[in-house]
Coordinates of C-alpha atoms and ligand atoms in Angstrom, one line a residue:
X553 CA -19.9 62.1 191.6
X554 CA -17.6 59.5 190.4
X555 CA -14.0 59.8 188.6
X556 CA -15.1 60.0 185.2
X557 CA -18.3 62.3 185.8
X558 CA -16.1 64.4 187.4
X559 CA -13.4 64.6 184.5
X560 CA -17.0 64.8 182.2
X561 CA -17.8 68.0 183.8
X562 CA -14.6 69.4 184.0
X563 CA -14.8 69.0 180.0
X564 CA -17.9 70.1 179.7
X565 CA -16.5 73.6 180.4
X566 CA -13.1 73.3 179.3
X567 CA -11.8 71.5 176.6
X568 CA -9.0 68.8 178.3
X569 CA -6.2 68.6 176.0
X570 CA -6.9 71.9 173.9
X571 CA -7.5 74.6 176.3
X572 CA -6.7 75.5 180.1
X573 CA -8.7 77.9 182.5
X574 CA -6.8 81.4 183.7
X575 CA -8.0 82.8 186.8
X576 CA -6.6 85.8 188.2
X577 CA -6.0 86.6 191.6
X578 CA -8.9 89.0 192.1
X579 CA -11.2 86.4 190.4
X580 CA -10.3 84.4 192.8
X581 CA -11.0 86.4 196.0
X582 CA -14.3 87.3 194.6
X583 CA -15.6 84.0 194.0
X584 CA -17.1 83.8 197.5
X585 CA -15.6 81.2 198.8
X586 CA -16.5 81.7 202.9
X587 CA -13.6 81.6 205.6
X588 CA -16.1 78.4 207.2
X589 CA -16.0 77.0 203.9
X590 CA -12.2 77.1 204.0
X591 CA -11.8 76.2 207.6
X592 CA -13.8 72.9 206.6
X593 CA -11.5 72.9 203.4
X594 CA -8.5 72.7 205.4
X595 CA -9.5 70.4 208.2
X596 CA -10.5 67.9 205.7
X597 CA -7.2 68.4 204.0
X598 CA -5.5 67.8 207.2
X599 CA -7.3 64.5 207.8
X600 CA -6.4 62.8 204.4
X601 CA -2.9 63.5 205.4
X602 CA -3.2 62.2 208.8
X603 CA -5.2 58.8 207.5
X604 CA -2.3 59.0 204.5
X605 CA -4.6 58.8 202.1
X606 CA -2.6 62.0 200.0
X607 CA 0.5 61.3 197.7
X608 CA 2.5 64.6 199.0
X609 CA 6.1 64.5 198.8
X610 CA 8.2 67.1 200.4
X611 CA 8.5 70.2 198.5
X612 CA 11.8 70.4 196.4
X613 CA 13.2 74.3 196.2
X614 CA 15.7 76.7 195.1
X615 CA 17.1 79.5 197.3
X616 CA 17.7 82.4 195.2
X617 CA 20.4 84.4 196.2
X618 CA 19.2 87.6 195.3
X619 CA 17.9 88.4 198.5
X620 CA 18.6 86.5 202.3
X621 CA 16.3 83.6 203.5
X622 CA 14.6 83.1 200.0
X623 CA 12.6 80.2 198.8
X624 CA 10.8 78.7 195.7
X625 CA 8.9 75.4 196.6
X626 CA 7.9 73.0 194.0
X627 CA 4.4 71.6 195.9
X628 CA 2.6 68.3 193.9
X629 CA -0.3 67.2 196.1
X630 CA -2.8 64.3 194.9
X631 CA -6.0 63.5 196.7
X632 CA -7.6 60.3 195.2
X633 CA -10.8 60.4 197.0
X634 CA -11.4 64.2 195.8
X635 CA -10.0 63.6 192.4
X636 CA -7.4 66.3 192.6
X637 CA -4.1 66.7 191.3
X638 CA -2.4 69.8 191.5
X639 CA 0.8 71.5 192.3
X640 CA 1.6 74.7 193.8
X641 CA 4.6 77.1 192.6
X642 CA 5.2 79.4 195.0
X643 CA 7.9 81.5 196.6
X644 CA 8.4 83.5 200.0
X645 CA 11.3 86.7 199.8
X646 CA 11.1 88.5 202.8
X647 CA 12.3 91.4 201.7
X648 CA 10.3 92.1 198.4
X649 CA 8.2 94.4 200.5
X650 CA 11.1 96.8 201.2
X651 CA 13.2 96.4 197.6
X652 CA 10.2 96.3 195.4
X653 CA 6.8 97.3 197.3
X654 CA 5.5 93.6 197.0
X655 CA 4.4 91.0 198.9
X656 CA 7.0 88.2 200.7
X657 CA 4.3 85.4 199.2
X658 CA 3.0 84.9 195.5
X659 CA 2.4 81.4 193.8
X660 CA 0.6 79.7 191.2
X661 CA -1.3 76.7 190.9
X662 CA -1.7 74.2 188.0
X663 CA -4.5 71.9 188.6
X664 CA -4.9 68.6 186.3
X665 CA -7.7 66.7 185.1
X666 CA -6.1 63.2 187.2
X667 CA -7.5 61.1 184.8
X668 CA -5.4 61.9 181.8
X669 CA -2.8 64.8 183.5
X670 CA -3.6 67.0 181.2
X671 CA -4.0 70.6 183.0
X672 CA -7.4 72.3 183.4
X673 CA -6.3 75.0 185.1
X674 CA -3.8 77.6 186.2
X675 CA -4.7 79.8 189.0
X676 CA -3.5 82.8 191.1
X677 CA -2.5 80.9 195.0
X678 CA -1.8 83.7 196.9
X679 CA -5.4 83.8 198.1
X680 CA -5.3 80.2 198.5
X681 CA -2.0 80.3 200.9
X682 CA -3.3 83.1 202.9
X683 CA -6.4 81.9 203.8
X684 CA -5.3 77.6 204.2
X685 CA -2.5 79.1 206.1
X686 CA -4.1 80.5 208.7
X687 CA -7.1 78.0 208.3
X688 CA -4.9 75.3 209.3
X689 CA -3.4 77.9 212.4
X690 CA -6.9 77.7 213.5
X691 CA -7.6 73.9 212.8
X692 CA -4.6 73.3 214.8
X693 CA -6.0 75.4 217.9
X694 CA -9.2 73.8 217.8
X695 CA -7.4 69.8 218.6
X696 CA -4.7 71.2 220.6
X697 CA -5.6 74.4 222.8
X698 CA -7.6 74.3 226.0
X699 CA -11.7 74.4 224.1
X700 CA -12.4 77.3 226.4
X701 CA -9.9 79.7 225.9
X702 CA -10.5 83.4 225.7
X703 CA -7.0 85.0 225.4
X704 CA -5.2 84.5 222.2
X705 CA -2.1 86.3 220.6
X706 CA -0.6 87.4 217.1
X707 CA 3.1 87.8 216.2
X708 CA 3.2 89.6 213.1
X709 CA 0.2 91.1 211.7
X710 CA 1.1 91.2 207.8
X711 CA -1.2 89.6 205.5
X712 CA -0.9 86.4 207.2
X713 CA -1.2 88.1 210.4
X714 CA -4.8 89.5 209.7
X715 CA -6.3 86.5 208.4
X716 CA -4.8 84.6 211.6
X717 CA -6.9 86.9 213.6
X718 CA -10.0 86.7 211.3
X719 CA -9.7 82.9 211.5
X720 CA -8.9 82.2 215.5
X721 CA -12.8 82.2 216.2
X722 CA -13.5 79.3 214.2
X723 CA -11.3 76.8 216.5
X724 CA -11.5 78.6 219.3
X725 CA -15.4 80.4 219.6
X726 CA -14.9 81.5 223.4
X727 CA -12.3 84.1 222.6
X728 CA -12.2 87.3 224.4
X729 CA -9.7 88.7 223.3
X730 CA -7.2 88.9 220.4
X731 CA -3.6 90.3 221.6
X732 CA -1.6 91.6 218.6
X733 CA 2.1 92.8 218.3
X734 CA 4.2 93.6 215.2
X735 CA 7.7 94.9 215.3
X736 CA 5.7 98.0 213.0
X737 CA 3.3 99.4 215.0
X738 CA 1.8 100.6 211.5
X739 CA 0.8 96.5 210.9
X740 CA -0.7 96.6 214.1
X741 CA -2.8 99.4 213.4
X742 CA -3.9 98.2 210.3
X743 CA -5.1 94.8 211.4
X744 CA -7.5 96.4 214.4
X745 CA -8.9 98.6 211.3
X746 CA -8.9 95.5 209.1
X747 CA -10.0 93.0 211.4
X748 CA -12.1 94.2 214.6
X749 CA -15.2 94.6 212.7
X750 CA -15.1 91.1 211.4
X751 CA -14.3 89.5 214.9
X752 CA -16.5 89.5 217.9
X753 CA -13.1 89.1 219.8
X754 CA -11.6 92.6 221.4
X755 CA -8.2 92.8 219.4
X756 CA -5.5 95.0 221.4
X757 CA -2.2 96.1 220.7
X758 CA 0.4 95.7 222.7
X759 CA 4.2 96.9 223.1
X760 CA 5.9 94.0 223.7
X761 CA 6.4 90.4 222.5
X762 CA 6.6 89.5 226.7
X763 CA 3.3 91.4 226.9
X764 CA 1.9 89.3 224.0
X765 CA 2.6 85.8 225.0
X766 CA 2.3 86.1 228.9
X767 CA -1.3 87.3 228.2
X768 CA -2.3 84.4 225.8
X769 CA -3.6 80.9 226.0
X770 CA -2.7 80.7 222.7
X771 CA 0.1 82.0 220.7
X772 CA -0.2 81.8 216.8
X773 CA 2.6 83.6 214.9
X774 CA 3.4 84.1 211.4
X775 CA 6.7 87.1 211.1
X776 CA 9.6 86.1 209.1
X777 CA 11.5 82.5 208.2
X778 CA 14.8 82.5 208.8
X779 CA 17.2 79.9 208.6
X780 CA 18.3 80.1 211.7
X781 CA 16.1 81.2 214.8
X782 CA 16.6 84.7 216.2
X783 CA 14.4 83.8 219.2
X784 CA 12.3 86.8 220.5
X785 CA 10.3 84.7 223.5
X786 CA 12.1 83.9 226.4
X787 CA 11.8 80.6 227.2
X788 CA 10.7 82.0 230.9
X789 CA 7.6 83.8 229.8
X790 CA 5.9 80.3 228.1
X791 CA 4.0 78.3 230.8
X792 CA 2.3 75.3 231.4
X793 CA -1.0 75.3 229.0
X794 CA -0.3 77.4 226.7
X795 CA -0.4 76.1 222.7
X796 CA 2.1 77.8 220.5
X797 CA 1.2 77.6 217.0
X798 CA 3.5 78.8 214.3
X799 CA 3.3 79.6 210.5
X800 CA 7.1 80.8 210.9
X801 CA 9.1 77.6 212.4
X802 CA 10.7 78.5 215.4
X803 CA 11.9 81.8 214.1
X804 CA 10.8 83.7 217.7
X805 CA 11.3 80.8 220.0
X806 CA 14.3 79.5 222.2
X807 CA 15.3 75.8 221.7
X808 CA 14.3 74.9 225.2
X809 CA 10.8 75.9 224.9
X810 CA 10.7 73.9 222.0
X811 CA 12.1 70.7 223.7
X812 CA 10.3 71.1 226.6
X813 CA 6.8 70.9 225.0
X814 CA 4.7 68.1 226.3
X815 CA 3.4 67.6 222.6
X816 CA 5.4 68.6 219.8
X817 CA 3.5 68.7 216.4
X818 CA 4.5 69.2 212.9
X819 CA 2.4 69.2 209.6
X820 CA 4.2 66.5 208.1
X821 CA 7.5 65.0 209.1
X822 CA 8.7 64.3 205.8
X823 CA 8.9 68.2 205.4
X824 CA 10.3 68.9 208.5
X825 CA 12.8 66.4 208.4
X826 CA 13.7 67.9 204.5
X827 CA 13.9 71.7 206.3
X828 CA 16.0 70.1 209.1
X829 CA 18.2 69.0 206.6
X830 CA 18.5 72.0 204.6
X831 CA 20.0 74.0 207.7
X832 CA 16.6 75.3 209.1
X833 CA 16.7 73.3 212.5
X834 CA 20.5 74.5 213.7
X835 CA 19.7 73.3 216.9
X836 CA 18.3 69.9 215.7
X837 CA 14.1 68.8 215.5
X838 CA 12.1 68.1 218.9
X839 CA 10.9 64.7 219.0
X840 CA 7.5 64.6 217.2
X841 CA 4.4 63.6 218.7
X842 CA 2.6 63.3 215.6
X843 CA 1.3 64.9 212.7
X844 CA -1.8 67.9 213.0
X845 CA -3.4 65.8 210.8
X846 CA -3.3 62.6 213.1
X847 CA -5.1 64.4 215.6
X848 CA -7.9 66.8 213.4
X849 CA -8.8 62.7 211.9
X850 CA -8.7 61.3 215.6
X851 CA -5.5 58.7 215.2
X852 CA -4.1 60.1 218.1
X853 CA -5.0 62.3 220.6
X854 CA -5.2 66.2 220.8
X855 CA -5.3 68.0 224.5
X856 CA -5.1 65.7 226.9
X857 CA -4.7 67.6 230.2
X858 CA -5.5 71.6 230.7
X859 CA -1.7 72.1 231.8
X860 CA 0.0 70.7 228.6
X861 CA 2.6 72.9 227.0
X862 CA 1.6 72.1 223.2
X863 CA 3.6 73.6 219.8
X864 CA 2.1 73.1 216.8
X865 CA 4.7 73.7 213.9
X866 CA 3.1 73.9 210.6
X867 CA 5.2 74.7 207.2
X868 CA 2.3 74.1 205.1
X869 CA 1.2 71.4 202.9
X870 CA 0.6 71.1 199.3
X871 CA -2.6 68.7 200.2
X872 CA -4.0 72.2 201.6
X873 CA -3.6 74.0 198.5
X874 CA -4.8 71.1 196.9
X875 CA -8.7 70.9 198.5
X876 CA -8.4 74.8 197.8
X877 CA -7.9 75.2 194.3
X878 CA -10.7 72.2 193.4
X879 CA -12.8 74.3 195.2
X880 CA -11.8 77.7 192.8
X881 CA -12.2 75.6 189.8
X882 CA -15.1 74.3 189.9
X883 CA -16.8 77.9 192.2
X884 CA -15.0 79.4 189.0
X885 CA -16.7 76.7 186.2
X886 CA -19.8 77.2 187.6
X887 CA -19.8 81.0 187.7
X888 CA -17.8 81.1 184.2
X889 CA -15.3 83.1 185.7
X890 CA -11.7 83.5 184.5
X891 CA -10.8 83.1 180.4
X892 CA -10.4 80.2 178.8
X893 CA -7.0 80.1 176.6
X894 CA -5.5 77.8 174.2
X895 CA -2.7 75.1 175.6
Ligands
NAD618 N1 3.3 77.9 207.1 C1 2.8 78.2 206.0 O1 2.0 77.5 205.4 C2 3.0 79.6 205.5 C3 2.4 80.0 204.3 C4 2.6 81.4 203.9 C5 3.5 82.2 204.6 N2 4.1 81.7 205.7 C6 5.0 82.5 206.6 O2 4.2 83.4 207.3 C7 5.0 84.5 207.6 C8 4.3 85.8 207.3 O3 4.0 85.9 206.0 P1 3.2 87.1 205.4 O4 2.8 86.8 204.0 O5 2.1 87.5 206.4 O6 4.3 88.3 205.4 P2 4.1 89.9 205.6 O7 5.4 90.5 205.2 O8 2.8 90.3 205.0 O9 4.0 90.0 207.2 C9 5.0 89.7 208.1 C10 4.8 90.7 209.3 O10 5.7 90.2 210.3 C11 6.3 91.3 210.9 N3 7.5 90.9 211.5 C12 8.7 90.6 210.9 N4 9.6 90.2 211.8 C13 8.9 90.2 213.0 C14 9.3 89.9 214.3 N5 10.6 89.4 214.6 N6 8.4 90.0 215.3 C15 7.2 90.5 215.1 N7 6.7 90.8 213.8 C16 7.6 90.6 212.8 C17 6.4 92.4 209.8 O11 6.5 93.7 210.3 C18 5.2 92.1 209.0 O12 4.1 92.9 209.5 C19 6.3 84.3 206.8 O13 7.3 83.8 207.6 C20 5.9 83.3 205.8 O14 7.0 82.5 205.3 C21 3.9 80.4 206.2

């Protein structure tokens, strides 16, 4: 479909200019929208970024000081050859779950008809970032872990947590088995209920974070942000050939381990390099290999050697939420889900 057939049908069910589409967060979960769909999603949203064929600048944010280690990121994303441009509003405060029963993620996304600007839609993203999130965590796997693995771990099984588990098989099919640990054994428990029946993997618990990642090829983990690290992982227990890959910075990691990687990856630099400069890199960035996206669209090279230590280090990327929420509207415009309201 070209541009303008694209902005045709978009108009065709909502009236550009006069009225925007609302669609709630349960709408959204219930469109149907498969986890292989959004593994696919993602990937493909990882190799526009890696070819640099996105406009994404780094998220700009404010840092409430209501509660510790807050933050509200403005995320514009524009990818030409999908016709989308959209940007996410979205916020992560760790400790909404204690002061207020909530979630530490929420978010909105405006989408735009990128022909005229004009918004089409507005859309609940907390789906969206729960299930790119850990989409990408398994994208990430599939390039850089050893292809045969059959051990993997989880650090922090919130909601992040669980979808990690229930998206691991999809870049790595020969897993075993799925270690968890959370600092609650309560989230543990929760994600075997959740999870197991949805993963042919065996997920266990265990007791410690040493138990965790000397038992796993791969190490994904997604706990808390904080600006500076509180590292949890020795730097002794991580050996050659494992892949490390992180929805939460270097929160649980030591420095060294960091440094020491063979490959060191980040989503995008231009973010990383804004974090870094913000205060969330104390001890200073790794050198960066390249980009995940450079290696899911084949500009430079994944695994190379079964012993590699890799890290993967992804903050997430508005080009993500992006593919996500073209795929909402237009599952929602087909299926006349959500209301229509005037702009
Ligand atoms: N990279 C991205 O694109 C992206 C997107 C969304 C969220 N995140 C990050 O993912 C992380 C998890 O988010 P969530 O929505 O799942 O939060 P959540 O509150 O639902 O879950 C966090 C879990 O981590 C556990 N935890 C906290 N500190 C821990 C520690 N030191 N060791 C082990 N477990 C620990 C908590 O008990 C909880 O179960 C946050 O850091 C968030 O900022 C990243």
């Amino acid at each position: 479909m070209k541009s303008i057939e694209y902005r045709e049908w978009l108009n065709q069910h909502v009236k550009i200019g006069r009225e925007v589409l609302w669609v709630t967060q349960a709408e959204v979960e219930e469109l149907g929208i498969t986890r292989q769909e959004v593994f696919d999603l993602t990937g493909k949203a990882l190799a526009y970024h890696g070819r640099k064929e996105v406009e994404m600048p780094a998220k700009i944010g404010i840092h409430p000081k209501t509660q510790p280690n807050t933050l509200m990121h403005a995320m514009p994303g524009y990818i030409p050859a999908e016709y989308i441009a959209c940007l996410k509003w979205g916020g992560c405060f760790p400790e909404n779950r204690e002061k207020f029963g909530l979630a530490q993620t929420s978010g909105l996304m405006v989408f735009n008809d990128h022909e005229s600007g004009l918004p089409v839609a507005v859309t609940d993203a907390v789906w969206i970032t729960k299930m790119r999130t850990a989409a990408v965590s398994a994208n990430g796997a599939k390039y850089l872990a050893n292809a045969n693995s059959t051990v993997a771990a989880m650090i922090g099984c919130g909601v992040q947590g669980k979808e990690h588990v229930k998206f691991m098989e999809f870049g790595l099919p020969k897993l075993q088995k799925i270690l968890i640990y959370d600092v609650n054994p309560a989230a543990m428990e929760a994600t075997i209920a959740e999870c197991q029946p949805e993963v042919k993997a065996k997920i266990e618990k265990v007791g410690s974070f040493e138990e965790a990642v000397k038992g796993a090829e791969v190490v994904f983990s997604a706990s808390t942000i904080t600006a500076s690290p509180s590292p949890k992982i020795r730097d002794e227990w991580i050996t050659a050939g494992q892949t490390l890959v992180m929805a939460d910075m270097h929160t649980l990691y030591e420095d060294r381990t960091m440094k020491r990687a063979n490959k060191y990856l980040v989503d995008s630099i231009e973010e990383h390099v804004y974090f870094a400069g913000i205060g969330y890199y104390p001890n200073g960035l790794p050198e960066i290999y390249g980009e995940t996206g450079e290696v899911v669209a084949g500009i430079k090279k994944g695994r190379e050697s079964r012993d590699e230590l890799i890290v993967d280090n992804n903050t997430g990327m508005s080009v993500e939420d992006a593919m996500m929420v073209r795929a909402v509207v237009d599952r929602a415009l087909e299926n006349k889900v959500g209301r229509l309201l005037p702009l």
